[in-house]
Amino acid sequence: MAASTAAGKQRIPKVAKVKNKAPAEVQITAEQLLREAKERELELLPPPPQQKITDEEELNDYKLRKRKTFEDNIRKNRTVISNWIKYAQWEESLKEIQRARSIYERALDVDYRNITLWLKYAEMEMKNRQVNHARNIWDRAITTLPRVNQFWYKYTYMEEMLGNVAGARQVFERWMEWQPEEQAWHSYINFELRYKEVERARTIYERFVLVHPAVKNWIKYARFEEKHAYFAHARKVYERAVEFFGDEHMDEHLYVAFAKFEENQKEFERVRVIYKYALDRISKQEAQELFKNYTIFEKKFGDRRGIEDIIVSKRRFQYEEEVKANPHNYDAWFDYLRLVESDAEADTVREVYERAIANVPPIQEKRHWKRYIYLWVNYALYEELEAKDPERTRQVYQASLELIPHKKFTFAKMWLYYAQFEIRQKNLPFARRALGTSIGKCPKNKLFKGYIELELQLREFDRCRKLYEKFLEFGPENCTSWIKFAELETILGDIERARAIYELAISQPRLDMPEVLWKSYIDFEIEQEETERTRNLYRQLLQRTQHVKVWISFAQFELSSGKEGSVAKCRQIYEEANKTMRNCEEKEERLMLLESWRSFEDEFGTVSDKERVDKLMPEKVKKRRKVQADDGSDAGWEEYYDYIFPEDAANQPNLKLLAMAKLWKKQQQEREAAEQEPDKDIDESESSSF
């Protein structure tokens, strides 16, 4: 026993250990292996030898062996139906029909749900002209598997081929009781039409559209009636379909087909009514084909007005969908209103405007109201210019002004448009009352300016003065208002009053554009030829600011005064400015002053004066400085230009030392260059001798 186990152990082959597990350089795929096997014909077996049967005994022996093989195959695997079918077909080839039937019946006992089995069985009976047997098989098949349409098709086809129309109709009726798919109904209808049974076909259609109530089936029913010249019946079918689907399940294809039918019957008014009825009830996304066909119809049979109507209605429909989706999309309302205004009655336009202005912005913030308020503006302009209804225009303006939350924000344009409208209607008191109310409720610069401009046009200067006073009480820092007020007084010839206004203005603690105000005041005094006053103004301004432009303007004023000693006074101001600006950190401004002074001396000064200014001109020096990033870290170095003025260099010994160091470095470089020249000459002479 031990010896046998040891021998068994020795017989177990050892598994070879793979030492090198790296992939081979040349990889062989499964596809390549198969291709090589085919090329070498490794799997080809020689064909079996042909057997010649010479007598009946040999034939019986052959049949026995063959049947035994088939039976063995079936016994091994009963569920493989292909084995049963091959067995039956072999028996059929030997004209053993009864044996073949027996095999098919045995196979049906194994798997009666196999469709191929039933088809092969029935096909065998039909091939051998066994009609009643075939009918029996088809009856059993459709009874056992009534949902397999192929059985019904084959059965009806067989009956029709045999000329048994009544039998085929009976099979179709049995089939229709199961309410099969649409194609089955079409087959039944086509069957009846082949035998000119139109009334029967109509009856089948009636049942068909109730079992399969799709739009396309109603259209097929109507076209069937139209094809057979039953136009009244076809119209009735379309009308029933429209009623059947109602408003909830409307489909554009039904109406397009209905309209085309009426168009073929030359009923153009009916076509128009159908299209308009459908377009009023179907949403824009689902009515693209409808619009397209309506447009084509109008182009073919309508006039220009009809074509325009369809285009307008299409666009109107589109805008309606947009404003329904988002009522606060004011741009869509603007487009819609523009379309309606171009081609609609006044009542329709008013209705759309009322719908639009009803969509008040939900948030009381001005940025949300900016587009909305233009709906009111356009509404008022339409009532005034197009509808010619001043009373409604007034109501629109008043309603809009009541709607705006003036405590949070206002729209000056609405108040001004309303006032201008009242002036156009020659109602000046109404206009003044509106503007007065606006200034009382929500004072704004635009409102004051508009009111003042109105009174100026009416030449009511006393009212303008009062308004300017109110305006300046509201915004004393507004330099433009002070200037305009003073200019008004100047135009009216009240110079002292204008001067007093300027004095009040420059005494204000806070101004938005003081430089503009001072310039205007100085220009005013220059126009009045008040040289001393102008000079005093410049002095006052220089006490407040030492800006270089003020000094240059002062010097040019003195030069342009045209009096004796104007050049000397101008030079004196330049000198004073230069002394004052020595401590100025902005060296560019100081350079600007010196350049202006030099251009002055070039024109009016002597040579010595020019040299004197030239000596004051700075030297441009390139320097480096550290740059810091936003987070405070070092960002490297940058180069910049600085200006060193001679006067500053004299006062700062460090600058003198720096200049001397630069001079020394320059001299050193020149000396080194001079020493290198002789050495170079010696090297050249030696190389030439070699």
JSON list of N, CA, C and O in Angstrom, two decimals, residues 486-520:
[
{"chain": "A", "resi": 486, "resn": "ALA", "atom": "N", "xyz": [-24.25, 132.29, -10.71]},
{"chain": "A", "resi": 486, "resn": "ALA", "atom": "CA", "xyz": [-23.48, 133.52, -10.93]},
{"chain": "A", "resi": 486, "resn": "ALA", "atom": "C", "xyz": [-23.55, 133.94, -12.40]},
{"chain": "A", "resi": 486, "resn": "ALA", "atom": "O", "xyz": [-23.65, 135.15, -12.71]},
{"chain": "A", "resi": 487, "resn": "GLU", "atom": "N", "xyz": [-23.49, 132.99, -13.31]},
{"chain": "A", "resi": 487, "resn": "GLU", "atom": "CA", "xyz": [-23.58, 133.33, -14.74]},
{"chain": "A", "resi": 487, "resn": "GLU", "atom": "C", "xyz": [-24.94, 133.94, -15.07]},
{"chain": "A", "resi": 487, "resn": "GLU", "atom": "O", "xyz": [-25.02, 134.86, -15.90]},
{"chain": "A", "resi": 488, "resn": "LEU", "atom": "N", "xyz": [-26.01, 133.43, -14.42]},
{"chain": "A", "resi": 488, "resn": "LEU", "atom": "CA", "xyz": [-27.33, 134.02, -14.62]},
{"chain": "A", "resi": 488, "resn": "LEU", "atom": "C", "xyz": [-27.34, 135.48, -14.20]},
{"chain": "A", "resi": 488, "resn": "LEU", "atom": "O", "xyz": [-27.85, 136.36, -14.94]},
{"chain": "A", "resi": 489, "resn": "GLU", "atom": "N", "xyz": [-26.78, 135.75, -13.03]},
{"chain": "A", "resi": 489, "resn": "GLU", "atom": "CA", "xyz": [-26.74, 137.15, -12.55]},
{"chain": "A", "resi": 489, "resn": "GLU", "atom": "C", "xyz": [-25.88, 138.01, -13.46]},
{"chain": "A", "resi": 489, "resn": "GLU", "atom": "O", "xyz": [-26.19, 139.19, -13.71]},
{"chain": "A", "resi": 490, "resn": "THR", "atom": "N", "xyz": [-24.81, 137.44, -14.00]},
{"chain": "A", "resi": 490, "resn": "THR", "atom": "CA", "xyz": [-23.95, 138.19, -14.92]},
{"chain": "A", "resi": 490, "resn": "THR", "atom": "C", "xyz": [-24.72, 138.55, -16.19]},
{"chain": "A", "resi": 490, "resn": "THR", "atom": "O", "xyz": [-24.64, 139.67, -16.70]},
{"chain": "A", "resi": 491, "resn": "ILE", "atom": "N", "xyz": [-25.49, 137.55, -16.71]},
{"chain": "A", "resi": 491, "resn": "ILE", "atom": "CA", "xyz": [-26.29, 137.80, -17.91]},
{"chain": "A", "resi": 491, "resn": "ILE", "atom": "C", "xyz": [-27.33, 138.88, -17.65]},
{"chain": "A", "resi": 491, "resn": "ILE", "atom": "O", "xyz": [-27.60, 139.74, -18.50]},
{"chain": "A", "resi": 492, "resn": "LEU", "atom": "N", "xyz": [-27.89, 138.86, -16.43]},
{"chain": "A", "resi": 492, "resn": "LEU", "atom": "CA", "xyz": [-28.90, 139.88, -16.08]},
{"chain": "A", "resi": 492, "resn": "LEU", "atom": "C", "xyz": [-28.27, 141.23, -15.75]},
{"chain": "A", "resi": 492, "resn": "LEU", "atom": "O", "xyz": [-29.00, 142.20, -15.48]},
{"chain": "A", "resi": 493, "resn": "GLY", "atom": "N", "xyz": [-26.95, 141.28, -15.72]},
{"chain": "A", "resi": 493, "resn": "GLY", "atom": "CA", "xyz": [-26.25, 142.56, -15.51]},
{"chain": "A", "resi": 493, "resn": "GLY", "atom": "C", "xyz": [-26.04, 142.93, -14.06]},
{"chain": "A", "resi": 493, "resn": "GLY", "atom": "O", "xyz": [-25.58, 144.05, -13.76]},
{"chain": "A", "resi": 494, "resn": "ASP", "atom": "N", "xyz": [-26.34, 142.04, -13.13]},
{"chain": "A", "resi": 494, "resn": "ASP", "atom": "CA", "xyz": [-26.16, 142.33, -11.71]},
{"chain": "A", "resi": 494, "resn": "ASP", "atom": "C", "xyz": [-24.80, 141.78, -11.29]},
{"chain": "A", "resi": 494, "resn": "ASP", "atom": "O", "xyz": [-24.68, 140.68, -10.73]},
{"chain": "A", "resi": 495, "resn": "ILE", "atom": "N", "xyz": [-23.74, 142.59, -11.54]},
{"chain": "A", "resi": 495, "resn": "ILE", "atom": "CA", "xyz": [-22.37, 142.14, -11.32]},
{"chain": "A", "resi": 495, "resn": "ILE", "atom": "C", "xyz": [-22.08, 141.93, -9.84]},
{"chain": "A", "resi": 495, "resn": "ILE", "atom": "O", "xyz": [-21.44, 140.94, -9.44]},
{"chain": "A", "resi": 496, "resn": "GLU", "atom": "N", "xyz": [-22.54, 142.87, -9.01]},
{"chain": "A", "resi": 496, "resn": "GLU", "atom": "CA", "xyz": [-22.28, 142.77, -7.57]},
{"chain": "A", "resi": 496, "resn": "GLU", "atom": "C", "xyz": [-22.92, 141.52, -6.99]},
{"chain": "A", "resi": 496, "resn": "GLU", "atom": "O", "xyz": [-22.35, 140.85, -6.14]},
{"chain": "A", "resi": 497, "resn": "ARG", "atom": "N", "xyz": [-24.12, 141.22, -7.46]},
{"chain": "A", "resi": 497, "resn": "ARG", "atom": "CA", "xyz": [-24.81, 140.02, -6.98]},
{"chain": "A", "resi": 497, "resn": "ARG", "atom": "C", "xyz": [-24.05, 138.76, -7.40]},
{"chain": "A", "resi": 497, "resn": "ARG", "atom": "O", "xyz": [-23.90, 137.81, -6.62]},
{"chain": "A", "resi": 498, "resn": "ALA", "atom": "N", "xyz": [-23.55, 138.76, -8.65]},
{"chain": "A", "resi": 498, "resn": "ALA", "atom": "CA", "xyz": [-22.77, 137.62, -9.13]},
{"chain": "A", "resi": 498, "resn": "ALA", "atom": "C", "xyz": [-21.51, 137.45, -8.31]},
{"chain": "A", "resi": 498, "resn": "ALA", "atom": "O", "xyz": [-21.13, 136.33, -7.93]},
{"chain": "A", "resi": 499, "resn": "ARG", "atom": "N", "xyz": [-20.84, 138.61, -8.01]},
{"chain": "A", "resi": 499, "resn": "ARG", "atom": "CA", "xyz": [-19.60, 138.54, -7.22]},
{"chain": "A", "resi": 499, "resn": "ARG", "atom": "C", "xyz": [-19.88, 138.00, -5.82]},
{"chain": "A", "resi": 499, "resn": "ARG", "atom": "O", "xyz": [-19.11, 137.20, -5.27]},
{"chain": "A", "resi": 500, "resn": "ALA", "atom": "N", "xyz": [-21.01, 138.44, -5.25]},
{"chain": "A", "resi": 500, "resn": "ALA", "atom": "CA", "xyz": [-21.38, 137.98, -3.91]},
{"chain": "A", "resi": 500, "resn": "ALA", "atom": "C", "xyz": [-21.63, 136.46, -3.92]},
{"chain": "A", "resi": 500, "resn": "ALA", "atom": "O", "xyz": [-21.26, 135.75, -2.97]},
{"chain": "A", "resi": 501, "resn": "ILE", "atom": "N", "xyz": [-22.25, 135.99, -5.00]},
{"chain": "A", "resi": 501, "resn": "ILE", "atom": "CA", "xyz": [-22.50, 134.53, -5.11]},
{"chain": "A", "resi": 501, "resn": "ILE", "atom": "C", "xyz": [-21.18, 133.78, -5.15]},
{"chain": "A", "resi": 501, "resn": "ILE", "atom": "O", "xyz": [-21.00, 132.75, -4.48]},
{"chain": "A", "resi": 502, "resn": "TYR", "atom": "N", "xyz": [-20.20, 134.31, -5.96]},
{"chain": "A", "resi": 502, "resn": "TYR", "atom": "CA", "xyz": [-18.90, 133.65, -6.03]},
{"chain": "A", "resi": 502, "resn": "TYR", "atom": "C", "xyz": [-18.21, 133.65, -4.67]},
{"chain": "A", "resi": 502, "resn": "TYR", "atom": "O", "xyz": [-17.59, 132.66, -4.27]},
{"chain": "A", "resi": 503, "resn": "GLU", "atom": "N", "xyz": [-18.32, 134.76, -3.95]},
{"chain": "A", "resi": 503, "resn": "GLU", "atom": "CA", "xyz": [-17.69, 134.85, -2.63]},
{"chain": "A", "resi": 503, "resn": "GLU", "atom": "C", "xyz": [-18.30, 133.82, -1.67]},
{"chain": "A", "resi": 503, "resn": "GLU", "atom": "O", "xyz": [-17.59, 133.19, -0.89]},
{"chain": "A", "resi": 504, "resn": "LEU", "atom": "N", "xyz": [-19.62, 133.71, -1.74]},
{"chain": "A", "resi": 504, "resn": "LEU", "atom": "CA", "xyz": [-20.29, 132.71, -0.89]},
{"chain": "A", "resi": 504, "resn": "LEU", "atom": "C", "xyz": [-19.82, 131.30, -1.26]},
{"chain": "A", "resi": 504, "resn": "LEU", "atom": "O", "xyz": [-19.61, 130.45, -0.40]},
{"chain": "A", "resi": 505, "resn": "ALA", "atom": "N", "xyz": [-19.67, 131.08, -2.57]},
{"chain": "A", "resi": 505, "resn": "ALA", "atom": "CA", "xyz": [-19.30, 129.74, -3.04]},
{"chain": "A", "resi": 505, "resn": "ALA", "atom": "C", "xyz": [-17.91, 129.35, -2.54]},
{"chain": "A", "resi": 505, "resn": "ALA", "atom": "O", "xyz": [-17.72, 128.24, -2.02]},
{"chain": "A", "resi": 506, "resn": "ILE", "atom": "N", "xyz": [-16.92, 130.27, -2.67]},
{"chain": "A", "resi": 506, "resn": "ILE", "atom": "CA", "xyz": [-15.55, 129.89, -2.28]},
{"chain": "A", "resi": 506, "resn": "ILE", "atom": "C", "xyz": [-15.39, 129.81, -0.77]},
{"chain": "A", "resi": 506, "resn": "ILE", "atom": "O", "xyz": [-14.40, 129.26, -0.29]},
{"chain": "A", "resi": 507, "resn": "SER", "atom": "N", "xyz": [-16.37, 130.34, -0.05]},
{"chain": "A", "resi": 507, "resn": "SER", "atom": "CA", "xyz": [-16.28, 130.25, 1.41]},
{"chain": "A", "resi": 507, "resn": "SER", "atom": "C", "xyz": [-16.90, 128.96, 1.95]},
{"chain": "A", "resi": 507, "resn": "SER", "atom": "O", "xyz": [-16.89, 128.74, 3.16]},
{"chain": "A", "resi": 508, "resn": "GLN", "atom": "N", "xyz": [-17.47, 128.15, 1.07]},
{"chain": "A", "resi": 508, "resn": "GLN", "atom": "CA", "xyz": [-18.08, 126.89, 1.52]},
{"chain": "A", "resi": 508, "resn": "GLN", "atom": "C", "xyz": [-16.99, 125.93, 2.02]},
{"chain": "A", "resi": 508, "resn": "GLN", "atom": "O", "xyz": [-15.93, 125.82, 1.41]},
{"chain": "A", "resi": 509, "resn": "PRO", "atom": "N", "xyz": [-17.26, 125.21, 3.11]},
{"chain": "A", "resi": 509, "resn": "PRO", "atom": "CA", "xyz": [-16.22, 124.31, 3.66]},
{"chain": "A", "resi": 509, "resn": "PRO", "atom": "C", "xyz": [-15.94, 123.09, 2.78]},
{"chain": "A", "resi": 509, "resn": "PRO", "atom": "O", "xyz": [-14.86, 122.54, 2.82]},
{"chain": "A", "resi": 510, "resn": "ARG", "atom": "N", "xyz": [-16.95, 122.67, 1.99]},
{"chain": "A", "resi": 510, "resn": "ARG", "atom": "CA", "xyz": [-16.78, 121.47, 1.17]},
{"chain": "A", "resi": 510, "resn": "ARG", "atom": "C", "xyz": [-17.34, 121.72, -0.22]},
{"chain": "A", "resi": 510, "resn": "ARG", "atom": "O", "xyz": [-18.49, 122.15, -0.36]},
{"chain": "A", "resi": 511, "resn": "LEU", "atom": "N", "xyz": [-16.51, 121.45, -1.22]},
{"chain": "A", "resi": 511, "resn": "LEU", "atom": "CA", "xyz": [-16.91, 121.65, -2.61]},
{"chain": "A", "resi": 511, "resn": "LEU", "atom": "C", "xyz": [-16.49, 120.42, -3.42]},
{"chain": "A", "resi": 511, "resn": "LEU", "atom": "O", "xyz": [-15.45, 119.82, -3.14]},
{"chain": "A", "resi": 512, "resn": "ASP", "atom": "N", "xyz": [-17.31, 120.07, -4.45]},
{"chain": "A", "resi": 512, "resn": "ASP", "atom": "CA", "xyz": [-16.98, 118.87, -5.23]},
{"chain": "A", "resi": 512, "resn": "ASP", "atom": "C", "xyz": [-15.93, 119.16, -6.30]},
{"chain": "A", "resi": 512, "resn": "ASP", "atom": "O", "xyz": [-15.10, 118.31, -6.61]},
{"chain": "A", "resi": 513, "resn": "MET", "atom": "N", "xyz": [-15.92, 120.38, -6.88]},
{"chain": "A", "resi": 513, "resn": "MET", "atom": "CA", "xyz": [-14.92, 120.73, -7.89]},
{"chain": "A", "resi": 513, "resn": "MET", "atom": "C", "xyz": [-14.43, 122.17, -7.64]},
{"chain": "A", "resi": 513, "resn": "MET", "atom": "O", "xyz": [-14.78, 123.09, -8.38]},
{"chain": "A", "resi": 514, "resn": "PRO", "atom": "N", "xyz": [-13.63, 122.37, -6.58]},
{"chain": "A", "resi": 514, "resn": "PRO", "atom": "CA", "xyz": [-13.22, 123.74, -6.23]},
{"chain": "A", "resi": 514, "resn": "PRO", "atom": "C", "xyz": [-12.39, 124.42, -7.32]},
{"chain": "A", "resi": 514, "resn": "PRO", "atom": "O", "xyz": [-12.51, 125.62, -7.54]},
{"chain": "A", "resi": 515, "resn": "GLU", "atom": "N", "xyz": [-11.56, 123.63, -8.04]},
{"chain": "A", "resi": 515, "resn": "GLU", "atom": "CA", "xyz": [-10.70, 124.24, -9.07]},
{"chain": "A", "resi": 515, "resn": "GLU", "atom": "C", "xyz": [-11.53, 124.86, -10.19]},
{"chain": "A", "resi": 515, "resn": "GLU", "atom": "O", "xyz": [-11.20, 125.93, -10.71]},
{"chain": "A", "resi": 516, "resn": "VAL", "atom": "N", "xyz": [-12.66, 124.22, -10.54]},
{"chain": "A", "resi": 516, "resn": "VAL", "atom": "CA", "xyz": [-13.54, 124.76, -11.59]},
{"chain": "A", "resi": 516, "resn": "VAL", "atom": "C", "xyz": [-14.19, 126.06, -11.10]},
{"chain": "A", "resi": 516, "resn": "VAL", "atom": "O", "xyz": [-14.31, 127.03, -11.86]},
{"chain": "A", "resi": 517, "resn": "LEU", "atom": "N", "xyz": [-14.60, 126.06, -9.83]},
{"chain": "A", "resi": 517, "resn": "LEU", "atom": "CA", "xyz": [-15.23, 127.26, -9.27]},
{"chain": "A", "resi": 517, "resn": "LEU", "atom": "C", "xyz": [-14.26, 128.44, -9.24]},
{"chain": "A", "resi": 517, "resn": "LEU", "atom": "O", "xyz": [-14.60, 129.56, -9.65]},
{"chain": "A", "resi": 518, "resn": "TRP", "atom": "N", "xyz": [-13.04, 128.21, -8.76]},
{"chain": "A", "resi": 518, "resn": "TRP", "atom": "CA", "xyz": [-12.05, 129.29, -8.70]},
{"chain": "A", "resi": 518, "resn": "TRP", "atom": "C", "xyz": [-11.71, 129.80, -10.10]},
{"chain": "A", "resi": 518, "resn": "TRP", "atom": "O", "xyz": [-11.59, 131.02, -10.32]},
{"chain": "A", "resi": 519, "resn": "LYS", "atom": "N", "xyz": [-11.58, 128.91, -11.04]},
{"chain": "A", "resi": 519, "resn": "LYS", "atom": "CA", "xyz": [-11.28, 129.32, -12.41]},
{"chain": "A", "resi": 519, "resn": "LYS", "atom": "C", "xyz": [-12.40, 130.19, -12.97]},
{"chain": "A", "resi": 519, "resn": "LYS", "atom": "O", "xyz": [-12.15, 131.22, -13.63]},
{"chain": "A", "resi": 520, "resn": "SER", "atom": "N", "xyz": [-13.66, 129.75, -12.69]},
{"chain": "A", "resi": 520, "resn": "SER", "atom": "CA", "xyz": [-14.80, 130.53, -13.17]},
{"chain": "A", "resi": 520, "resn": "SER", "atom": "C", "xyz": [-14.82, 131.92, -12.54]},
{"chain": "A", "resi": 520, "resn": "SER", "atom": "O", "xyz": [-15.10, 132.92, -13.22]}
]
